[in-house]
Amino acid sequence: MNNPMFIRLSGWLMILGAIAFLPGAIAMLFWESQTLGWSPSVMQLAAFAVFWAPVLLAVGMLGLRARYKIGSGVLLFGSVVGGLLVIVGTMVQFLTPDYSVSETYYGVWMGGVLVLNLCLSIFGVMALLEKPLPRWNWLPLAAGAWILLLPLLAGIVGSMSSPIIITVLVIMTIAQVMLGYILQADTSPKMATA
């Protein structure tokens, strides 16, 4: 696969990962209370989506690295380490019936998600300074920084399933979809010769 094709594919995968993450994250917030009225099979499908969506985000970050060439070390580290943590956490989460072991690996999965979004936020700060994107250089920071604020907001609001937390997740999803769209649509003359 050549570089422009990989970059476009990674943009689409970032869009797909962001869209898959949102309903899964909302389902996970309401998992215990079952207040959404979703059937258990739909809740399990949403949980499956939320566990695998960060892998798609990691591929999208590799596309950002291949396309824009700034913060390459940060994006490569975040994509590889965050993606591996997510994969290991997800596989063990689904394969182990023991709740305590499963809970431990949920922490591994969450660590992978945090590494991915932290590295995307650092790339966003670099993008604000170097301005590699055709427009909206603030978008990578907006796409990654929200997840770092969720624990703080949950402490202030008092509940992870509040409308404020869901609004933050929607904003983060919109920013990641926009970033994926920019990535797959940015076909400058430099890229055609790459």
PDB file of C-alpha atoms in Angstrom:
ATOM      1  CA  MET A   1       0.000   0.000   0.000  1.00  0.00           C
ATOM      2  CA  ASN A   2       1.458   3.341  -0.984  1.00  0.00           C
ATOM      3  CA  ASN A   3       1.665   6.302   1.370  1.00  0.00           C
ATOM      4  CA  PRO A   4      -1.291   8.383   0.015  1.00  0.00           C
ATOM      5  CA  MET A   5      -3.571   5.333   0.073  1.00  0.00           C
ATOM      6  CA  PHE A   6      -2.559   4.527   3.670  1.00  0.00           C
ATOM      7  CA  ILE A   7      -3.148   8.134   4.718  1.00  0.00           C
ATOM      8  CA  ARG A   8      -6.655   8.155   3.234  1.00  0.00           C
ATOM      9  CA  LEU A   9      -7.454   4.773   4.763  1.00  0.00           C
ATOM     10  CA  SER A  10      -6.198   5.902   8.161  1.00  0.00           C
ATOM     11  CA  GLY A  11      -8.417   8.984   7.927  1.00  0.00           C
ATOM     12  CA  TRP A  12     -11.458   6.808   7.284  1.00  0.00           C
ATOM     13  CA  LEU A  13     -10.462   4.467  10.123  1.00  0.00           C
ATOM     14  CA  MET A  14     -10.136   7.436  12.480  1.00  0.00           C
ATOM     15  CA  ILE A  15     -13.668   8.502  11.508  1.00  0.00           C
ATOM     16  CA  LEU A  16     -14.981   4.971  12.013  1.00  0.00           C
ATOM     17  CA  GLY A  17     -13.195   4.638  15.362  1.00  0.00           C
ATOM     18  CA  ALA A  18     -14.595   7.938  16.644  1.00  0.00           C
ATOM     19  CA  ILE A  19     -18.122   7.013  15.581  1.00  0.00           C
ATOM     20  CA  ALA A  20     -17.832   3.534  17.133  1.00  0.00           C
ATOM     21  CA  PHE A  21     -16.416   4.914  20.377  1.00  0.00           C
ATOM     22  CA  LEU A  22     -19.326   7.260  21.164  1.00  0.00           C
ATOM     23  CA  PRO A  23     -22.254   4.818  21.547  1.00  0.00           C
ATOM     24  CA  GLY A  24     -19.960   2.348  23.267  1.00  0.00           C
ATOM     25  CA  ALA A  25     -18.758   4.941  25.760  1.00  0.00           C
ATOM     26  CA  ILE A  26     -22.327   6.032  26.491  1.00  0.00           C
ATOM     27  CA  ALA A  27     -23.374   2.396  26.938  1.00  0.00           C
ATOM     28  CA  MET A  28     -20.469   1.823  29.331  1.00  0.00           C
ATOM     29  CA  LEU A  29     -21.495   4.868  31.382  1.00  0.00           C
ATOM     30  CA  PHE A  30     -24.995   3.444  31.803  1.00  0.00           C
ATOM     31  CA  TRP A  31     -23.976  -0.240  32.001  1.00  0.00           C
ATOM     32  CA  GLU A  32     -24.916  -0.778  35.628  1.00  0.00           C
ATOM     33  CA  SER A  33     -28.129   1.207  35.643  1.00  0.00           C
ATOM     34  CA  GLN A  34     -29.525  -0.026  32.283  1.00  0.00           C
ATOM     35  CA  THR A  35     -31.340   3.328  32.010  1.00  0.00           C
ATOM     36  CA  LEU A  36     -30.895   3.524  28.249  1.00  0.00           C
ATOM     37  CA  GLY A  37     -33.445   0.785  27.667  1.00  0.00           C
ATOM     38  CA  TRP A  38     -31.112  -1.010  25.259  1.00  0.00           C
ATOM     39  CA  SER A  39     -31.300  -4.790  25.137  1.00  0.00           C
ATOM     40  CA  PRO A  40     -28.365  -6.671  26.680  1.00  0.00           C
ATOM     41  CA  SER A  41     -27.146  -7.762  23.244  1.00  0.00           C
ATOM     42  CA  VAL A  42     -27.073  -4.150  22.016  1.00  0.00           C
ATOM     43  CA  MET A  43     -25.215  -3.128  25.176  1.00  0.00           C
ATOM     44  CA  GLN A  44     -22.663  -5.902  24.578  1.00  0.00           C
ATOM     45  CA  LEU A  45     -22.233  -4.831  20.952  1.00  0.00           C
ATOM     46  CA  ALA A  46     -21.676  -1.236  22.092  1.00  0.00           C
ATOM     47  CA  ALA A  47     -19.157  -2.432  24.680  1.00  0.00           C
ATOM     48  CA  PHE A  48     -17.361  -4.420  21.978  1.00  0.00           C
ATOM     49  CA  ALA A  49     -17.222  -1.288  19.807  1.00  0.00           C
ATOM     50  CA  VAL A  50     -15.817   0.882  22.595  1.00  0.00           C
ATOM     51  CA  PHE A  51     -13.060  -1.618  23.290  1.00  0.00           C
ATOM     52  CA  TRP A  52     -11.899  -1.856  19.649  1.00  0.00           C
ATOM     53  CA  ALA A  53     -12.464   1.759  18.541  1.00  0.00           C
ATOM     54  CA  PRO A  54      -9.136   2.975  20.041  1.00  0.00           C
ATOM     55  CA  VAL A  55      -7.272   0.562  17.756  1.00  0.00           C
ATOM     56  CA  LEU A  56      -8.805   2.406  14.798  1.00  0.00           C
ATOM     57  CA  LEU A  57      -7.764   5.703  16.407  1.00  0.00           C
ATOM     58  CA  ALA A  58      -4.196   4.371  16.670  1.00  0.00           C
ATOM     59  CA  VAL A  59      -4.151   3.624  12.932  1.00  0.00           C
ATOM     60  CA  GLY A  60      -5.492   7.125  12.299  1.00  0.00           C
ATOM     61  CA  MET A  61      -2.665   8.569  14.373  1.00  0.00           C
ATOM     62  CA  LEU A  62      -0.161   6.632  12.270  1.00  0.00           C
ATOM     63  CA  GLY A  63      -1.725   8.310   9.242  1.00  0.00           C
ATOM     64  CA  LEU A  64      -1.298  11.715  10.900  1.00  0.00           C
ATOM     65  CA  ARG A  65       2.345  10.864  11.477  1.00  0.00           C
ATOM     66  CA  ALA A  66       2.818   9.758   7.868  1.00  0.00           C
ATOM     67  CA  ARG A  67       1.077  12.822   6.449  1.00  0.00           C
ATOM     68  CA  TYR A  68       2.198  15.777   8.547  1.00  0.00           C
ATOM     69  CA  LYS A  69       5.623  14.682   9.854  1.00  0.00           C
ATOM     70  CA  ILE A  70       5.535  16.814  13.018  1.00  0.00           C
ATOM     71  CA  GLY A  71       5.624  15.170  16.406  1.00  0.00           C
ATOM     72  CA  SER A  72       6.503  11.919  14.691  1.00  0.00           C
ATOM     73  CA  GLY A  73       8.055  10.357  17.766  1.00  0.00           C
ATOM     74  CA  VAL A  74       5.098  11.273  19.958  1.00  0.00           C
ATOM     75  CA  LEU A  75       2.534   9.967  17.481  1.00  0.00           C
ATOM     76  CA  LEU A  76       4.485   6.792  16.790  1.00  0.00           C
ATOM     77  CA  PHE A  77       4.924   6.122  20.517  1.00  0.00           C
ATOM     78  CA  GLY A  78       1.273   6.863  21.237  1.00  0.00           C
ATOM     79  CA  SER A  79       0.013   4.769  18.352  1.00  0.00           C
ATOM     80  CA  VAL A  80       2.160   1.744  19.085  1.00  0.00           C
ATOM     81  CA  VAL A  81       2.144   1.727  22.894  1.00  0.00           C
ATOM     82  CA  GLY A  82      -1.440   2.930  23.250  1.00  0.00           C
ATOM     83  CA  GLY A  83      -2.645   0.534  20.574  1.00  0.00           C
ATOM     84  CA  LEU A  84      -0.837  -2.428  22.131  1.00  0.00           C
ATOM     85  CA  LEU A  85      -2.187  -1.622  25.594  1.00  0.00           C
ATOM     86  CA  VAL A  86      -5.698  -1.413  24.167  1.00  0.00           C
ATOM     87  CA  ILE A  87      -5.323  -4.725  22.322  1.00  0.00           C
ATOM     88  CA  VAL A  88      -3.877  -6.556  25.344  1.00  0.00           C
ATOM     89  CA  GLY A  89      -6.471  -5.085  27.693  1.00  0.00           C
ATOM     90  CA  THR A  90      -9.315  -5.925  25.328  1.00  0.00           C
ATOM     91  CA  MET A  91      -8.209  -9.474  24.586  1.00  0.00           C
ATOM     92  CA  VAL A  92      -7.754 -10.391  28.237  1.00  0.00           C
ATOM     93  CA  GLN A  93     -10.962  -8.554  29.170  1.00  0.00           C
ATOM     94  CA  PHE A  94     -12.972 -10.708  26.769  1.00  0.00           C
ATOM     95  CA  LEU A  95     -11.108 -13.966  27.396  1.00  0.00           C
ATOM     96  CA  THR A  96     -11.044 -14.051  31.207  1.00  0.00           C
ATOM     97  CA  PRO A  97     -14.184 -14.969  33.105  1.00  0.00           C
ATOM     98  CA  ASP A  98     -12.734 -13.896  36.461  1.00  0.00           C
ATOM     99  CA  TYR A  99     -13.985 -10.410  37.337  1.00  0.00           C
ATOM    100  CA  SER A 100     -10.907  -9.335  39.298  1.00  0.00           C
ATOM    101  CA  VAL A 101      -8.514 -10.200  36.470  1.00  0.00           C
ATOM    102  CA  SER A 102     -10.895  -8.597  33.992  1.00  0.00           C
ATOM    103  CA  GLU A 103     -11.024  -5.416  36.077  1.00  0.00           C
ATOM    104  CA  THR A 104      -7.227  -5.223  36.115  1.00  0.00           C
ATOM    105  CA  TYR A 105      -7.045  -5.425  32.355  1.00  0.00           C
ATOM    106  CA  TYR A 106      -9.782  -2.834  32.010  1.00  0.00           C
ATOM    107  CA  GLY A 107      -7.254  -0.519  33.658  1.00  0.00           C
ATOM    108  CA  VAL A 108      -4.680  -1.587  31.054  1.00  0.00           C
ATOM    109  CA  TRP A 109      -7.201  -0.791  28.294  1.00  0.00           C
ATOM    110  CA  MET A 110      -7.976   2.595  29.836  1.00  0.00           C
ATOM    111  CA  GLY A 111      -4.241   3.313  30.086  1.00  0.00           C
ATOM    112  CA  GLY A 112      -3.955   2.640  26.357  1.00  0.00           C
ATOM    113  CA  VAL A 113      -6.814   5.034  25.611  1.00  0.00           C
ATOM    114  CA  LEU A 114      -5.198   7.704  27.779  1.00  0.00           C
ATOM    115  CA  VAL A 115      -1.796   7.247  26.064  1.00  0.00           C
ATOM    116  CA  LEU A 116      -3.451   7.582  22.647  1.00  0.00           C
ATOM    117  CA  ASN A 117      -5.302  10.752  23.581  1.00  0.00           C
ATOM    118  CA  LEU A 118      -2.386  12.279  25.479  1.00  0.00           C
ATOM    119  CA  CYS A 119      -0.109  11.810  22.461  1.00  0.00           C
ATOM    120  CA  LEU A 120      -2.817  13.214  20.176  1.00  0.00           C
ATOM    121  CA  SER A 121      -3.012  16.243  22.492  1.00  0.00           C
ATOM    122  CA  ILE A 122       0.773  16.715  22.379  1.00  0.00           C
ATOM    123  CA  PHE A 123       0.583  16.517  18.583  1.00  0.00           C
ATOM    124  CA  GLY A 124      -2.155  19.162  18.821  1.00  0.00           C
ATOM    125  CA  VAL A 125       0.122  21.510  20.755  1.00  0.00           C
ATOM    126  CA  MET A 126       2.843  20.979  18.140  1.00  0.00           C
ATOM    127  CA  ALA A 127       0.290  21.607  15.383  1.00  0.00           C
ATOM    128  CA  LEU A 128      -0.636  24.923  16.992  1.00  0.00           C
ATOM    129  CA  LEU A 129       3.016  25.944  16.922  1.00  0.00           C
ATOM    130  CA  GLU A 130       4.025  24.635  13.472  1.00  0.00           C
ATOM    131  CA  LYS A 131       0.665  24.836  11.628  1.00  0.00           C
ATOM    132  CA  PRO A 132       0.991  21.777   9.331  1.00  0.00           C
ATOM    133  CA  LEU A 133      -2.709  21.298   8.651  1.00  0.00           C
ATOM    134  CA  PRO A 134      -4.357  23.269   5.849  1.00  0.00           C
ATOM    135  CA  ARG A 135      -6.692  24.855   8.439  1.00  0.00           C
ATOM    136  CA  TRP A 136      -8.005  24.131  11.923  1.00  0.00           C
ATOM    137  CA  ASN A 137      -4.655  23.412  13.550  1.00  0.00           C
ATOM    138  CA  TRP A 138      -6.381  23.409  16.953  1.00  0.00           C
ATOM    139  CA  LEU A 139      -8.369  20.293  16.027  1.00  0.00           C
ATOM    140  CA  PRO A 140      -5.881  17.591  17.180  1.00  0.00           C
ATOM    141  CA  LEU A 141      -5.686  19.243  20.601  1.00  0.00           C
ATOM    142  CA  ALA A 142      -9.478  19.400  20.805  1.00  0.00           C
ATOM    143  CA  ALA A 143      -9.760  15.775  19.677  1.00  0.00           C
ATOM    144  CA  GLY A 144      -7.385  14.432  22.319  1.00  0.00           C
ATOM    145  CA  ALA A 145      -7.578  16.700  25.347  1.00  0.00           C
ATOM    146  CA  TRP A 146     -11.202  16.085  26.291  1.00  0.00           C
ATOM    147  CA  ILE A 147     -10.643  12.565  27.559  1.00  0.00           C
ATOM    148  CA  LEU A 148      -8.022  13.884  29.955  1.00  0.00           C
ATOM    149  CA  LEU A 149     -10.630  16.224  31.458  1.00  0.00           C
ATOM    150  CA  LEU A 150     -13.295  13.553  32.003  1.00  0.00           C
ATOM    151  CA  PRO A 151     -12.136  12.423  35.477  1.00  0.00           C
ATOM    152  CA  LEU A 152     -11.951  16.051  36.631  1.00  0.00           C
ATOM    153  CA  LEU A 153     -15.415  16.810  35.262  1.00  0.00           C
ATOM    154  CA  ALA A 154     -16.827  13.632  36.803  1.00  0.00           C
ATOM    155  CA  GLY A 155     -15.453  14.717  40.177  1.00  0.00           C
ATOM    156  CA  ILE A 156     -17.061  18.138  39.842  1.00  0.00           C
ATOM    157  CA  VAL A 157     -20.398  16.878  38.513  1.00  0.00           C
ATOM    158  CA  GLY A 158     -20.467  13.826  40.778  1.00  0.00           C
ATOM    159  CA  SER A 159     -21.480  11.263  38.166  1.00  0.00           C
ATOM    160  CA  MET A 160     -19.882   9.833  35.048  1.00  0.00           C
ATOM    161  CA  SER A 161     -23.311   9.449  33.441  1.00  0.00           C
ATOM    162  CA  SER A 162     -24.276  13.127  33.602  1.00  0.00           C
ATOM    163  CA  PRO A 163     -25.290  15.091  30.500  1.00  0.00           C
ATOM    164  CA  ILE A 164     -22.102  17.161  30.820  1.00  0.00           C
ATOM    165  CA  ILE A 165     -19.905  14.068  30.445  1.00  0.00           C
ATOM    166  CA  ILE A 166     -21.961  12.870  27.473  1.00  0.00           C
ATOM    167  CA  THR A 167     -21.647  16.325  25.872  1.00  0.00           C
ATOM    168  CA  VAL A 168     -17.869  16.184  26.297  1.00  0.00           C
ATOM    169  CA  LEU A 169     -17.801  12.747  24.638  1.00  0.00           C
ATOM    170  CA  VAL A 170     -19.879  14.086  21.731  1.00  0.00           C
ATOM    171  CA  ILE A 171     -17.517  17.072  21.295  1.00  0.00           C
ATOM    172  CA  MET A 172     -14.508  14.742  21.348  1.00  0.00           C
ATOM    173  CA  THR A 173     -16.152  12.477  18.762  1.00  0.00           C
ATOM    174  CA  ILE A 174     -16.982  15.388  16.459  1.00  0.00           C
ATOM    175  CA  ALA A 175     -13.395  16.661  16.688  1.00  0.00           C
ATOM    176  CA  GLN A 176     -11.978  13.204  15.897  1.00  0.00           C
ATOM    177  CA  VAL A 177     -14.359  12.776  12.953  1.00  0.00           C
ATOM    178  CA  MET A 178     -13.334  16.188  11.607  1.00  0.00           C
ATOM    179  CA  LEU A 179      -9.654  15.327  12.046  1.00  0.00           C
ATOM    180  CA  GLY A 180     -10.153  12.032  10.214  1.00  0.00           C
ATOM    181  CA  TYR A 181     -11.981  13.850   7.422  1.00  0.00           C
ATOM    182  CA  ILE A 182      -9.172  16.388   7.066  1.00  0.00           C
ATOM    183  CA  LEU A 183      -6.651  13.551   7.008  1.00  0.00           C
ATOM    184  CA  GLN A 184      -8.398  11.584   4.269  1.00  0.00           C
ATOM    185  CA  ALA A 185      -9.342  14.661   2.215  1.00  0.00           C
ATOM    186  CA  ASP A 186      -6.045  16.558   2.352  1.00  0.00           C
ATOM    187  CA  THR A 187      -4.551  15.864  -1.051  1.00  0.00           C
ATOM    188  CA  SER A 188      -2.083  18.653  -1.526  1.00  0.00           C
ATOM    189  CA  PRO A 189       0.368  18.595  -4.459  1.00  0.00           C
ATOM    190  CA  LYS A 190       3.171  17.614  -2.056  1.00  0.00           C
ATOM    191  CA  MET A 191       1.301  14.453  -1.137  1.00  0.00           C
ATOM    192  CA  ALA A 192       0.767  13.444  -4.766  1.00  0.00           C
ATOM    193  CA  THR A 193       4.528  13.398  -5.330  1.00  0.00           C
ATOM    194  CA  ALA A 194       5.315  11.609  -2.054  1.00  0.00           C
TER     195      ALA A 194
END
